[in-house]
């Protein structure tokens, strides 16, 4: 299958880990893809460099204090410059956009993703937090608008690839693989003293700071379990996690006859990014190929949910339903930011998340506004706990 015409891509979060790798894919395939919107929170220098290279129609620098710098640097070009928090939700509706790649980190992805779905844009979804927070509303809205949400997260891309040509109703369960992160096999005593410097050293992937900490605490896998539930319309007991330290098998689908399909390859996010942009076609590339002899043993072990409580909390949130996953997500965003500032310890992150789960108002059948309120309330409560810890 070939890609027939140029696809116009909006990248939300073009200066991040996923965003820059997406631009590598676009750079290598200029005849197939055009970056028409690029956005950044505050990295003006990189956004300017990207705009000068890719000549997008619009760029957004969310941080308004950087607007003048970007505007001036691009004054001689035809790129329009916008700023402010609401600009992301505005730019994703531009008529020429075919695909919106959501590569921002955290809850801030929710509004622009909803806006893009309402404008009937295909979503290439890296921003897992959007589905964690409001998966019910986002997936229902996508269905209503006939919009595809194509996963970029490597595990979900793996499952998605395993399901091509299959009847999704025949899936018995899925196994999401986890590397185990830098603290795999460590006990509570060890985790009491780990620093953010140690937590930022992921064994297999180079990623943004938040997801790297989430990987060390297994919260990332917890968020991915919730993301998988919504992407593939599964029950909680159909989702399992298996630790696979080599990160070669990216995830596995098991069907009702017991047959299992796994998608594998070297850990390189450019592949799932590219697949989300080319689906259902596959595109020739020169990414490094897997060599079996470099990996004589692929190993598997259970996830230690007693030591890494965040993963257990995510399963608990799915069982509980309502706004519980939104509570976990907001609490987690706060504690990760505070851990990165060295204001709290590694294990205190889970303590605070647990307190938020117990004490923030539970809403059984939330509407969209409830999620925004829950996010706000949980952040305030979590920050309060941080200052009084
Ligand atoms: P990152 O921190 O490297 O980049 C985040 C991007 O979002 C940057 O461009 C930043 O400017 C922008 N941004 C941050 N806060 C913002 C805000 N409040 N408003 C608007 N823009 C904002 O993060 P990343 O590692 O690229 O991850 C992006 C998303 O992709 C996350 O949801 C992450 O979980 C998911 N993801 C990442 C990887 C990976 O390999 N990096 C893999 C799977 C999934
Ligand atoms: Mg992942």
CSV table of C-alpha atoms and ligand atoms in Angstrom, one decimal:
chain,number,residue,atom,x,y,z
A,1,UNK,CA,0.0,0.0,0.0
A,2,UNK,CA,1.3,3.5,-0.8
A,3,UNK,CA,0.6,6.9,0.7
A,4,UNK,CA,-1.1,8.8,-2.1
A,5,UNK,CA,-0.8,12.4,-1.2
A,6,UNK,CA,1.1,14.7,1.2
A,7,UNK,CA,-0.2,14.5,4.8
A,8,UNK,CA,-0.3,17.7,6.7
A,9,UNK,CA,0.7,17.2,10.3
A,10,UNK,CA,0.2,19.3,13.4
A,11,UNK,CA,2.6,18.4,16.1
A,12,UNK,CA,1.6,19.5,19.6
A,13,UNK,CA,4.8,19.5,21.6
A,14,UNK,CA,7.2,19.6,18.7
A,15,UNK,CA,10.2,20.4,20.9
A,16,UNK,CA,9.9,17.3,23.1
A,17,UNK,CA,11.3,13.8,22.8
A,18,UNK,CA,8.4,12.5,20.7
A,19,UNK,CA,8.0,15.8,18.8
A,20,UNK,CA,11.6,16.0,17.7
A,21,UNK,CA,11.6,12.3,16.7
A,22,UNK,CA,8.4,13.0,14.7
A,23,UNK,CA,10.2,15.8,12.9
A,24,UNK,CA,13.0,13.4,12.1
A,25,UNK,CA,10.5,11.1,10.4
A,26,UNK,CA,9.0,14.1,8.5
A,27,UNK,CA,12.5,15.4,7.5
A,28,UNK,CA,13.3,12.0,6.0
A,29,UNK,CA,10.0,11.9,4.0
A,30,UNK,CA,9.3,15.5,2.8
A,31,UNK,CA,7.4,14.1,-0.2
A,32,UNK,CA,4.9,12.4,2.1
A,33,UNK,CA,4.5,14.7,5.2
A,34,UNK,CA,4.4,18.4,5.8
A,35,UNK,CA,4.5,19.9,9.3
A,36,UNK,CA,1.9,22.7,9.2
A,37,UNK,CA,1.7,23.4,12.9
A,38,UNK,CA,4.4,23.2,15.6
A,39,UNK,CA,4.0,24.1,19.2
A,40,UNK,CA,6.1,24.4,22.3
A,41,UNK,CA,5.6,25.3,26.0
A,42,UNK,CA,8.6,27.5,26.4
A,43,UNK,CA,11.6,26.3,24.4
A,44,UNK,CA,11.6,29.3,22.0
A,45,UNK,CA,15.0,28.7,20.5
A,46,UNK,CA,14.2,25.2,19.3
A,47,UNK,CA,10.8,26.2,18.1
A,48,UNK,CA,12.3,29.0,16.1
A,49,UNK,CA,14.9,26.6,14.6
A,50,UNK,CA,12.2,24.1,13.7
A,51,UNK,CA,10.0,26.8,12.1
A,52,UNK,CA,12.9,28.1,10.0
A,53,UNK,CA,13.6,24.5,8.8
A,54,UNK,CA,10.0,23.3,8.2
A,55,UNK,CA,8.1,26.5,7.3
A,56,UNK,CA,4.9,25.6,9.1
A,57,UNK,CA,1.8,27.7,8.6
A,58,UNK,CA,1.5,28.4,12.4
A,59,UNK,CA,3.6,28.0,15.5
A,60,UNK,CA,2.4,28.3,19.1
A,61,UNK,CA,4.7,29.3,21.9
A,62,UNK,CA,2.4,28.7,25.0
A,63,UNK,CA,4.6,30.7,27.3
A,64,UNK,CA,3.5,34.3,26.6
A,65,UNK,CA,6.7,35.8,27.9
A,66,UNK,CA,8.5,34.2,24.9
A,67,UNK,CA,6.0,35.5,22.3
A,68,UNK,CA,8.1,38.6,21.4
A,69,UNK,CA,11.3,36.5,20.8
A,70,UNK,CA,9.5,34.0,18.5
A,71,UNK,CA,7.6,36.7,16.6
A,72,UNK,CA,10.7,38.7,15.9
A,73,UNK,CA,12.7,35.7,14.8
A,74,UNK,CA,10.0,34.7,12.3
A,75,UNK,CA,9.0,38.2,11.2
A,76,UNK,CA,10.7,37.7,7.8
A,77,UNK,CA,8.8,34.4,7.2
A,78,UNK,CA,5.2,33.5,6.4
A,79,UNK,CA,4.8,31.6,9.6
A,80,UNK,CA,2.1,33.0,11.9
A,81,UNK,CA,3.0,33.0,15.6
A,82,UNK,CA,0.4,32.5,18.4
A,83,UNK,CA,0.7,32.3,22.1
A,84,UNK,CA,-1.2,31.4,25.3
A,85,UNK,CA,-2.8,28.3,26.7
A,86,UNK,CA,-5.9,28.4,24.5
A,87,UNK,CA,-4.0,28.6,21.3
A,88,UNK,CA,-3.4,24.8,21.0
A,89,UNK,CA,-7.1,24.1,20.9
A,90,UNK,CA,-7.5,26.8,18.3
A,91,UNK,CA,-4.8,25.8,15.8
A,92,UNK,CA,-5.7,22.1,15.6
A,93,UNK,CA,-8.9,22.9,13.7
A,94,UNK,CA,-7.1,24.5,10.7
A,95,UNK,CA,-8.7,23.1,7.6
A,96,UNK,CA,-5.4,21.9,6.0
A,97,UNK,CA,-4.5,19.6,8.9
A,98,UNK,CA,-5.0,15.9,8.3
A,99,UNK,CA,-3.3,14.4,11.4
A,100,UNK,CA,-2.8,15.9,14.9
A,101,UNK,CA,0.1,14.3,16.7
A,102,UNK,CA,-0.5,15.0,20.4
A,103,UNK,CA,3.0,14.9,21.9
A,104,UNK,CA,2.5,17.3,24.8
A,105,UNK,CA,3.0,15.9,28.3
A,106,UNK,CA,0.2,15.8,30.8
A,107,UNK,CA,-3.4,17.0,31.3
A,108,UNK,CA,-2.8,20.0,29.0
A,109,UNK,CA,-3.3,17.6,26.1
A,110,UNK,CA,-7.0,17.0,26.9
A,111,UNK,CA,-8.5,20.3,25.5
A,112,UNK,CA,-6.7,20.4,22.2
A,113,UNK,CA,-7.3,16.7,21.6
A,114,UNK,CA,-11.0,17.2,22.1
A,115,UNK,CA,-10.9,20.2,19.8
A,116,UNK,CA,-9.1,18.2,17.1
A,117,UNK,CA,-11.6,15.3,17.3
A,118,UNK,CA,-14.5,17.7,17.0
A,119,UNK,CA,-12.8,19.1,13.9
A,120,UNK,CA,-12.6,15.5,12.6
A,121,UNK,CA,-8.8,15.3,12.5
A,122,UNK,CA,-7.1,11.9,12.8
A,123,UNK,CA,-5.3,11.7,16.1
A,124,UNK,CA,-1.8,10.2,16.5
A,125,UNK,CA,-1.8,9.9,20.2
A,126,UNK,CA,1.4,10.0,22.3
A,127,UNK,CA,-0.2,12.0,25.1
A,128,UNK,CA,-1.5,9.1,27.1
A,129,UNK,CA,-2.6,11.3,30.0
A,130,UNK,CA,-5.6,12.4,27.8
A,131,UNK,CA,-7.0,8.9,27.7
A,132,UNK,CA,-6.1,8.2,31.4
A,133,UNK,CA,-8.0,11.3,32.5
A,134,UNK,CA,-11.1,11.2,30.3
A,135,UNK,CA,-10.9,8.0,28.2
A,136,UNK,CA,-14.6,7.5,28.3
A,137,UNK,CA,-15.5,10.9,26.9
A,138,UNK,CA,-12.6,11.1,24.4
A,139,UNK,CA,-13.2,7.7,22.8
A,140,UNK,CA,-17.0,8.3,22.7
A,141,UNK,CA,-16.4,11.6,21.0
A,142,UNK,CA,-14.0,10.0,18.5
A,143,UNK,CA,-16.6,7.4,17.6
A,144,UNK,CA,-19.3,10.0,17.2
A,145,UNK,CA,-17.1,12.0,14.9
A,146,UNK,CA,-15.8,9.0,12.9
A,147,UNK,CA,-12.2,9.9,14.0
A,148,UNK,CA,-9.4,7.3,14.4
A,149,UNK,CA,-7.1,7.5,17.4
A,150,UNK,CA,-3.8,5.9,16.3
A,151,UNK,CA,-1.5,5.0,19.2
A,152,UNK,CA,2.1,6.2,19.3
A,153,UNK,CA,2.9,4.7,22.7
A,154,UNK,CA,5.1,1.8,21.7
A,155,UNK,CA,3.1,-0.9,23.7
A,156,UNK,CA,-0.2,0.3,22.2
A,157,UNK,CA,1.3,0.6,18.7
A,158,UNK,CA,2.4,-3.0,19.2
A,159,UNK,CA,-1.1,-4.2,20.2
A,160,UNK,CA,-2.6,-2.1,17.4
A,161,UNK,CA,-0.2,-3.8,14.9
A,162,UNK,CA,-1.1,-7.2,16.3
A,163,UNK,CA,-4.8,-6.5,15.7
A,164,UNK,CA,-4.5,-5.5,12.0
A,165,UNK,CA,-6.6,-8.0,10.1
A,166,UNK,CA,-8.1,-9.5,13.4
A,167,UNK,CA,-11.5,-9.2,14.9
A,168,UNK,CA,-11.0,-7.2,18.1
A,169,UNK,CA,-13.8,-9.1,19.8
A,170,UNK,CA,-11.7,-12.2,19.6
A,171,UNK,CA,-9.0,-10.8,21.8
A,172,UNK,CA,-8.8,-12.8,25.1
A,173,UNK,CA,-6.2,-10.6,26.7
A,174,UNK,CA,-3.2,-8.4,26.1
A,175,UNK,CA,0.1,-8.3,27.8
A,176,UNK,CA,1.8,-4.9,28.0
A,177,UNK,CA,5.5,-5.3,28.4
A,178,UNK,CA,7.5,-3.2,30.8
A,179,UNK,CA,11.2,-2.7,31.0
A,180,UNK,CA,11.0,-2.5,34.8
A,181,UNK,CA,12.9,0.8,34.7
A,182,UNK,CA,16.2,1.7,36.4
A,183,UNK,CA,15.0,0.2,39.8
A,184,UNK,CA,13.9,-3.2,38.7
A,185,UNK,CA,14.5,-5.8,41.4
A,186,UNK,CA,15.2,-3.1,44.1
A,187,UNK,CA,13.4,-3.2,47.4
A,188,UNK,CA,11.7,-0.5,49.5
A,189,UNK,CA,14.9,0.2,51.6
A,190,UNK,CA,16.8,1.0,48.4
A,191,UNK,CA,14.0,3.2,47.0
A,192,UNK,CA,13.9,5.3,50.2
A,193,UNK,CA,17.2,6.9,49.3
A,194,UNK,CA,17.1,7.1,45.5
A,195,UNK,CA,17.7,10.5,43.9
A,196,UNK,CA,16.0,12.0,40.8
A,197,UNK,CA,19.4,11.8,39.1
A,198,UNK,CA,19.2,8.0,39.5
A,199,UNK,CA,15.6,7.8,38.5
A,200,UNK,CA,16.3,9.8,35.3
A,201,UNK,CA,18.6,7.1,33.9
A,202,UNK,CA,16.3,4.8,32.0
A,203,UNK,CA,18.0,1.6,30.8
A,204,UNK,CA,16.4,1.4,27.3
A,205,UNK,CA,14.7,4.6,26.2
A,206,UNK,CA,15.6,8.3,26.1
A,207,UNK,CA,12.5,10.2,26.9
A,208,UNK,CA,11.1,13.4,28.5
A,209,UNK,CA,11.7,13.8,32.3
A,210,UNK,CA,8.1,13.1,33.4
A,211,UNK,CA,7.7,9.8,31.6
A,212,UNK,CA,11.2,8.8,32.6
A,213,UNK,CA,10.2,9.2,36.3
A,214,UNK,CA,6.9,7.5,35.6
A,215,UNK,CA,8.9,4.6,34.2
A,216,UNK,CA,11.1,4.3,37.3
A,217,UNK,CA,8.0,4.2,39.5
A,218,UNK,CA,6.0,2.0,37.2
A,219,UNK,CA,3.3,4.7,37.0
A,220,UNK,CA,4.0,4.8,33.3
A,221,UNK,CA,2.8,1.2,33.0
A,222,UNK,CA,-0.2,2.0,35.2
A,223,UNK,CA,-1.1,4.9,32.9
A,224,UNK,CA,-0.6,2.6,29.9
A,225,UNK,CA,-3.0,-0.1,31.4
A,226,UNK,CA,-5.6,2.6,31.6
A,227,UNK,CA,-4.7,3.9,28.1
A,228,UNK,CA,-5.1,0.4,26.7
A,229,UNK,CA,-8.5,-0.1,28.3
A,230,UNK,CA,-9.8,2.8,26.3
A,231,UNK,CA,-7.9,2.4,23.1
A,232,UNK,CA,-8.9,-1.3,22.7
A,233,UNK,CA,-12.2,-1.3,24.6
A,234,UNK,CA,-11.1,-4.0,27.1
A,235,UNK,CA,-12.1,-5.1,30.6
A,236,UNK,CA,-9.6,-4.7,33.4
A,237,UNK,CA,-9.0,-8.4,33.7
A,238,UNK,CA,-8.1,-8.6,30.0
A,239,UNK,CA,-5.0,-6.5,30.6
A,240,UNK,CA,-1.8,-7.9,32.1
A,241,UNK,CA,1.7,-6.5,32.6
A,242,UNK,CA,4.8,-8.5,32.2
A,243,UNK,CA,8.3,-7.2,32.8
A,244,UNK,CA,10.6,-7.8,29.9
A,245,UNK,CA,13.9,-6.0,30.6
A,246,UNK,CA,15.3,-6.0,27.0
A,247,UNK,CA,12.3,-4.0,25.6
A,248,UNK,CA,12.4,-6.0,22.3
A,249,UNK,CA,8.9,-7.4,22.5
A,250,UNK,CA,6.8,-4.3,22.6
A,251,UNK,CA,3.5,-6.0,23.7
A,252,UNK,CA,1.4,-9.1,23.0
A,253,UNK,CA,-2.2,-9.8,22.0
A,254,UNK,CA,-3.7,-13.2,22.9
A,255,UNK,CA,-6.8,-14.4,21.1
A,256,UNK,CA,-9.6,-16.7,22.2
A,257,UNK,CA,-8.0,-19.7,20.6
A,258,UNK,CA,-4.9,-19.2,22.7
A,259,UNK,CA,-2.8,-17.9,19.8
A,260,UNK,CA,-0.5,-15.0,20.7
A,261,UNK,CA,0.9,-12.3,18.4
A,262,UNK,CA,3.8,-10.1,19.5
A,263,UNK,CA,5.2,-7.1,17.8
A,264,UNK,CA,9.0,-6.8,18.3
A,265,UNK,CA,12.0,-4.7,17.2
A,266,UNK,CA,14.7,-2.5,18.7
A,267,UNK,CA,13.4,0.1,21.1
A,268,UNK,CA,13.1,3.2,18.8
A,269,UNK,CA,10.1,5.5,19.1
A,270,UNK,CA,10.5,6.6,15.5
A,271,UNK,CA,8.9,3.4,14.4
A,272,UNK,CA,5.6,3.7,16.2
A,273,UNK,CA,5.5,7.4,15.3
A,274,UNK,CA,6.0,6.6,11.7
A,275,UNK,CA,3.4,3.9,11.7
A,276,UNK,CA,0.8,6.2,13.2
A,277,UNK,CA,1.6,8.7,10.4
A,278,UNK,CA,1.5,6.1,7.6
A,279,UNK,CA,-1.1,3.6,8.8
A,280,UNK,CA,-2.3,1.4,7.1
A,281,UNK,CA,0.7,1.6,4.9
A,282,UNK,CA,4.3,0.8,6.0
A,283,UNK,CA,7.1,2.9,4.9
A,284,UNK,CA,10.7,1.9,3.9
A,285,UNK,CA,13.3,3.4,6.3
A,286,UNK,CA,16.8,2.9,7.4
A,287,UNK,CA,16.2,2.5,11.1
A,288,UNK,CA,18.6,0.0,12.7
A,289,UNK,CA,17.4,-3.6,12.4
A,290,UNK,CA,17.1,-6.2,15.2
A,291,UNK,CA,19.8,-8.9,15.3
A,292,UNK,CA,18.8,-12.0,17.2
A,293,UNK,CA,22.4,-12.8,18.1
A,294,UNK,CA,22.7,-9.6,19.9
A,295,UNK,CA,19.9,-10.8,22.2
A,296,UNK,CA,20.4,-14.5,22.9
A,297,UNK,CA,17.9,-14.3,25.8
A,298,UNK,CA,14.6,-12.5,26.0
A,299,UNK,CA,13.5,-12.7,29.6
A,300,UNK,CA,10.3,-12.2,31.5
A,301,UNK,CA,9.4,-11.7,35.1
A,302,UNK,CA,6.3,-10.5,37.1
A,303,UNK,CA,5.8,-6.8,37.9
A,304,UNK,CA,6.5,-6.1,41.6
A,305,UNK,CA,3.3,-4.3,42.5
A,306,UNK,CA,4.0,-4.3,46.2
A,307,UNK,CA,7.2,-2.4,45.9
A,308,UNK,CA,6.0,-0.3,43.0
A,309,UNK,CA,2.6,0.6,44.3
A,310,UNK,CA,1.6,3.0,41.5
A,311,UNK,CA,0.9,0.1,39.1
A,312,UNK,CA,-1.5,-1.4,41.7
A,313,UNK,CA,-3.2,2.0,42.1
A,314,UNK,CA,-3.8,2.2,38.4
A,315,UNK,CA,-5.5,-1.2,38.3
A,316,UNK,CA,-7.5,0.0,41.4
A,317,UNK,CA,-8.5,3.1,39.6
A,318,UNK,CA,-9.8,1.1,36.6
A,319,UNK,CA,-11.9,-1.1,39.0
A,320,UNK,CA,-13.3,1.9,40.7
A,321,UNK,CA,-14.0,3.9,37.5
A,322,UNK,CA,-15.5,7.4,37.7
A,323,UNK,CA,-12.9,10.1,38.1
A,324,UNK,CA,-10.4,7.9,40.0
A,325,UNK,CA,-7.9,7.7,37.1
A,326,UNK,CA,-8.1,11.5,36.7
A,327,UNK,CA,-7.3,11.8,40.4
A,328,UNK,CA,-4.3,9.5,40.0
A,329,UNK,CA,-3.1,11.4,37.0
A,330,UNK,CA,-3.3,14.8,38.6
A,331,UNK,CA,-1.6,13.6,41.8
A,332,UNK,CA,1.1,12.0,39.8
A,333,UNK,CA,1.8,15.1,37.7
A,334,UNK,CA,2.3,17.1,40.9
A,335,UNK,CA,4.5,14.6,42.7
A,336,UNK,CA,6.7,14.0,39.7
A,337,UNK,CA,7.3,17.7,39.3
A,338,UNK,CA,8.1,17.9,43.1
A,339,UNK,CA,10.3,14.9,43.0
A,340,UNK,CA,12.2,16.5,40.0
A,341,UNK,CA,12.7,19.6,42.2
A,342,UNK,CA,14.0,17.3,45.0
A,343,UNK,CA,11.3,18.4,47.3
A,344,UNK,CA,10.0,14.9,48.1
A,345,UNK,CA,11.5,11.4,48.0
A,346,UNK,CA,10.7,8.6,45.6
A,347,UNK,CA,8.4,6.7,47.9
A,348,UNK,CA,6.6,9.8,49.0
A,349,UNK,CA,5.2,10.1,45.5
A,350,UNK,CA,3.1,7.0,46.0
A,351,UNK,CA,2.2,8.1,49.5
A,352,UNK,CA,0.7,11.3,48.2
A,353,UNK,CA,-1.1,9.6,45.3
A,354,UNK,CA,-2.7,7.2,47.7
A,355,UNK,CA,-3.9,10.0,50.0
A,356,UNK,CA,-5.4,11.8,47.0
A,357,UNK,CA,-7.2,8.6,46.0
A,358,UNK,CA,-8.7,8.4,49.4
A,359,UNK,CA,-9.6,12.0,50.0
A,360,UNK,CA,-10.4,13.8,46.8
A,361,UNK,CA,-14.1,13.8,46.0
A,362,UNK,CA,-15.1,10.8,44.0
A,363,UNK,CA,-17.5,11.3,41.1
A,364,UNK,CA,-19.1,8.2,39.8
A,365,UNK,CA,-20.3,9.4,36.4
A,366,UNK,CA,-18.2,12.5,35.5
A,367,UNK,CA,-18.9,14.9,32.7
A,368,UNK,CA,-16.1,16.8,31.1
A,369,UNK,CA,-16.3,19.7,33.5
A,370,UNK,CA,-15.9,17.2,36.4
A,371,UNK,CA,-12.6,16.1,35.1
A,372,UNK,CA,-11.3,19.7,34.9
A,373,UNK,CA,-12.6,20.3,38.5
A,374,UNK,CA,-11.0,17.0,39.7
A,375,UNK,CA,-7.7,17.9,38.1
A,376,UNK,CA,-7.7,21.3,39.8
A,377,UNK,CA,-8.8,19.9,43.3
A,378,UNK,CA,-6.4,17.1,43.2
A,379,UNK,CA,-3.4,19.3,42.3
A,380,UNK,CA,-4.3,21.7,45.2
A,381,UNK,CA,-4.6,18.8,47.6
A,382,UNK,CA,-1.5,17.1,46.5
A,383,UNK,CA,0.5,20.3,46.7
A,384,UNK,CA,-0.8,20.9,50.2
A,385,UNK,CA,0.4,17.4,51.1
A,386,UNK,CA,3.8,18.1,49.7
A,387,UNK,CA,4.2,21.2,51.8
A,388,UNK,CA,3.1,19.4,55.0
A,389,UNK,CA,5.0,16.2,54.4
B,1,LIG,P1,8.8,16.0,26.6
B,1,LIG,O1,8.8,16.6,28.0
B,1,LIG,O2,10.1,15.6,26.0
B,1,LIG,O3,8.1,17.0,25.6
B,1,LIG,C1,6.9,17.6,26.0
B,1,LIG,C2,6.5,18.6,24.9
B,1,LIG,O4,5.2,19.2,25.3
B,1,LIG,C3,7.4,19.7,24.7
B,1,LIG,O5,7.4,20.1,23.4
B,1,LIG,C4,6.9,20.8,25.6
B,1,LIG,O6,7.2,22.1,25.1
B,1,LIG,C5,5.4,20.6,25.5
B,1,LIG,N1,4.7,21.0,26.7
B,1,LIG,C6,5.0,20.7,28.0
B,1,LIG,N2,4.1,21.2,28.8
B,1,LIG,C7,3.2,21.9,28.1
B,1,LIG,C8,2.0,22.7,28.4
B,1,LIG,N3,1.6,22.8,29.7
B,1,LIG,N4,1.3,23.2,27.4
B,1,LIG,C9,1.7,23.0,26.1
B,1,LIG,N5,2.8,22.3,25.8
B,1,LIG,C10,3.5,21.7,26.7
B,1,LIG,O7,7.8,14.7,26.7
B,1,LIG,P2,7.9,13.4,25.8
B,1,LIG,O8,8.7,12.4,26.4
B,1,LIG,O9,8.0,13.8,24.4
B,1,LIG,O10,6.4,12.9,26.0
B,1,LIG,C11,5.2,13.5,25.4
B,1,LIG,C12,4.0,12.6,25.6
B,1,LIG,O11,4.3,11.3,24.9
B,1,LIG,C13,3.8,12.2,27.0
B,1,LIG,O12,2.4,12.1,27.3
B,1,LIG,C14,4.4,10.8,27.2
B,1,LIG,O13,3.8,10.0,28.2
B,1,LIG,C15,4.2,10.2,25.8
B,1,LIG,N6,5.2,9.2,25.4
B,1,LIG,C16,6.5,9.5,25.3
B,1,LIG,C17,7.4,8.6,24.9
B,1,LIG,C18,8.9,8.9,24.7
B,1,LIG,O14,9.6,8.1,24.3
B,1,LIG,N7,9.3,10.1,25.0
B,1,LIG,C19,7.0,7.3,24.7
B,1,LIG,C20,5.6,7.0,24.8
B,1,LIG,C21,4.7,7.9,25.1
B,2,LIG,MG1,5.1,3.1,26.4
